[in-house]
Amino acid sequence: MPGSSETPSRAERWLAGVARAGRTVLQHSGEIAILLRDIVAALVGLRVSLRSILRQMYVMGVQSLPIVILTAVLAGIVTSQQGGYQFTGAIPLYVLGSIVAESVVLEMGPVLTAIVLVGRVGARITAELGTMKVSEQIDAFYSVGRDPVSILAAPRVVAGIIVVPILVAVANLVGILAGMVSAQLTVGLGPNSFLYGARLYWQSWDLFYSLTKALVFGFTIPVVAIHMGLRTEGGAEGVGKTTTQAVMFMTLAVLIMDALFPPLLLD
Amino acid sequence: MQTRPVIRYRAVHKAFDLPVLEGIDLDIFPGEMFGLFGASGAGKSVLLKTTIGLIVPDRGDVEVDGRSVFFGDRRDVRKIRDKVGYVFQHAALFDSLNVFENVETGLPLRRLRAMDGRRVARLVWEALERVLLDPREVMTKLPAELSGGMKKRVGIARAIVGGPDILLWDEPTTGLDPVNTAGVQRQIRRLSRELDVTSVIVTHDIEGGLEMCNRVAMLEGGRLRFLGSPTAFRASGDPIVRAFVDRTAAEAAVDLVATT
């Protein structure tokens, strides 16, 4: 037939690529929806062990505390130094207290904590469940009549929802204190002036905003990590590949949601 | 008179990227030791996994003891899994649990909740003894501390502790040396006899499978290429079956030479 060709045209290849991507997104969305349904069913049916939740809270929360605190300290110091450098001689220096407090609470605290947890907790969950998947341990749970969602998934999601807001609250506090100390050491702004500036523009809503972000991140990170872990295939190589993909998806999810928060919750 | 099949595969179809099973119809009868042969990727393990719903076929159904795995009540699947013990290819022991806890998970949950700790301990102890492991020695060990052969035995103990009616064996001798292979084959025969169970054994080890089983089938190209007795399998004139038997015999000989 005139005009017909064995090899697809560029437009056809592009359309096929779009269709494949669309199918992949729909597939992931459907699988996550089923996972969430099963997690809710396990929680409503009281099939989730409190001991497992506490254990996951310890792993996600207590064991992550040092790195979260270190990150918050550095974030507070950097914000304080940057603000001090930009505003010395331009505006009253006590405004630095507000800049540090608002930056840490609204942005740095929740987002940096989430990024740290993506690497420390999310990657670990994906690698752990991925290894269980490829070594047939997930199938073994089903074969002995146990529900892996109740045993493995639900405790991690509940722990994430509880623990991440607590970690973010700690990160906020530590970040502001580190910024205050740094302001004293670098631009000579005393704690009283720093706190005066911080209080001047402070609104309680900011803390609510910060902890709401933390709650959403605390839910999203384990859900994406579990979802990716449970769809791992292909042995050790597959575990490595899926863990890398999961870290990428979790980081993107955190940053995209972070961009969506201001228009939704800030005037 | 023919008895009612205990497992019925009905027009089971499954494709991943390519078709794996293309309409498998097969009946397994009570008390049988049934061997399922085929090349790698022939769909043997996929078919075995459909038996307890670990893999969902694209079309068709499986019935176990008259209950549909895919079109029945969800509770039916639980009852089916309570009746069936599954021995995984690489044991699939839970890494974070010790041997006792791993074997304990093989007890159906409702029964486990109704039992006191001493009874549970006794059942786990008996299961470990049945697979010729010393409970005192292995009970508190983690899977990472066990050899490959011991892991397989713990996996078998987990499959039998609940007193199943059916045992499904997925490549039970893969990765074992000839001595351990012979030991596991002896255990399969002994346990099937002592526990009076129906066994379905997926294996690459044709010679071992032919010795153990009283009926065998061979999967090829997603279909059943052969179904019959071990004697008929050995005598088959089908060139594909012949090529498979001869190649497997040759590989077994090479293995034997390599280990002696």
Coordinates of N, CA and C in Angstrom, one line a residue, chain A residues 37-38 47 51 55 128 131-132 135-146 233, chain B residues 49 52 54 81 86 88-90 92-95 104-109 112 158 170:
Chain A
R37 N -6.3 -0.2 50.3 CA -7.6 -0.9 50.7 C -7.2 -2.0 51.7
D38 N -6.2 -2.8 51.4 CA -5.8 -3.9 52.3 C -5.3 -3.4 53.6
R47 N -6.1 -6.5 62.8 CA -5.2 -7.6 62.5 C -3.7 -7.1 62.5
R51 N 2.9 -4.6 68.8 CA 4.3 -4.8 69.0 C 5.1 -4.5 67.7
R55 N 7.8 -1.6 67.1 CA 9.1 -1.9 66.6 C 9.5 -1.0 65.4
E128 N 14.2 -4.4 51.9 CA 13.8 -5.5 52.8 C 12.6 -6.3 52.2
T131 N 13.6 -8.0 48.9 CA 14.3 -9.2 49.1 C 13.4 -10.4 49.5
M132 N 12.4 -10.0 50.4 CA 11.4 -11.0 50.8 C 10.6 -11.5 49.6
S135 N 12.8 -13.7 47.3 CA 13.2 -15.0 47.9 C 11.9 -15.8 48.3
E136 N 10.8 -15.4 47.8 CA 9.5 -16.1 48.0 C 8.9 -16.1 49.4
Q137 N 9.5 -15.2 50.2 CA 9.0 -15.1 51.6 C 7.6 -14.5 51.7
I138 N 7.3 -13.6 50.7 CA 5.9 -13.0 50.7 C 4.9 -14.1 50.3
D139 N 5.3 -14.9 49.3 CA 4.4 -16.1 48.9 C 4.3 -17.0 50.1
A140 N 5.4 -17.2 50.8 CA 5.4 -18.2 52.0 C 4.3 -17.7 53.0
F141 N 4.3 -16.4 53.2 CA 3.2 -15.8 54.2 C 1.8 -16.3 53.7
Y142 N 1.6 -16.0 52.4 CA 0.3 -16.4 51.9 C 0.0 -17.9 52.0
S143 N 1.1 -18.7 51.7 CA 0.9 -20.2 51.7 C 0.6 -20.7 53.1
V144 N 1.0 -20.0 54.2 CA 0.6 -20.5 55.5 C -0.6 -19.7 56.1
G145 N -1.3 -19.1 55.2 CA -2.5 -18.4 55.6 C -2.3 -17.1 56.3
R146 N -1.2 -16.5 56.2 CA -0.9 -15.2 56.9 C -1.0 -14.1 55.9
E233 N 11.0 -7.8 41.2 CA 11.2 -9.1 40.5 C 12.6 -9.1 40.1
Chain B
K49 N 1.9 -23.0 41.8 CA 1.5 -21.8 42.6 C 0.0 -21.5 42.4
I52 N -2.7 -22.9 45.2 CA -3.2 -22.3 46.4 C -3.3 -20.7 46.2
L54 N -1.4 -18.5 44.7 CA -0.2 -17.6 44.7 C 0.0 -16.9 43.4
R81 N -5.6 -23.4 51.9 CA -4.2 -23.2 52.3 C -4.0 -23.9 53.6
Y86 N 3.2 -26.2 51.4 CA 3.9 -25.8 50.2 C 5.4 -25.8 50.6
F88 N 8.9 -24.6 49.3 CA 9.4 -23.6 48.3 C 10.8 -24.1 47.8
Q89 N 11.1 -23.6 46.6 CA 12.3 -24.0 46.0 C 13.6 -23.7 46.8
H90 N 13.6 -22.5 47.4 CA 14.8 -22.2 48.2 C 14.4 -22.0 49.7
A92 N 12.4 -20.5 51.4 CA 11.7 -19.2 51.7 C 11.4 -19.1 53.2
L93 N 12.4 -19.4 54.0 CA 12.2 -19.2 55.5 C 12.2 -17.7 55.8
F94 N 11.4 -17.3 56.8 CA 11.4 -15.9 57.2 C 12.7 -15.5 57.9
D95 N 13.4 -14.6 57.3 CA 14.8 -14.2 57.8 C 14.8 -13.8 59.2
E104 N 6.5 -22.8 63.4 CA 5.2 -22.4 64.1 C 4.2 -21.7 63.1
T105 N 4.8 -20.9 62.2 CA 3.9 -20.2 61.2 C 3.1 -21.2 60.3
G106 N 3.6 -22.4 60.2 CA 3.0 -23.4 59.4 C 1.6 -23.9 60.0
L107 N 1.4 -23.6 61.3 CA 0.1 -24.0 61.9 C -1.0 -23.1 61.5
P108 N -2.1 -23.6 61.1 CA -3.2 -22.7 60.7 C -3.5 -21.7 61.9
L109 N -3.7 -20.4 61.5 CA -3.8 -19.4 62.6 C -4.9 -19.7 63.6
L112 N -3.8 -22.3 65.9 CA -2.6 -21.8 66.7 C -3.2 -21.0 67.9
R158 N 7.9 -26.8 58.2 CA 6.9 -25.8 58.2 C 5.7 -26.2 57.4
D170 N 8.1 -27.7 45.3 CA 8.6 -26.9 44.2 C 10.1 -27.1 44.1

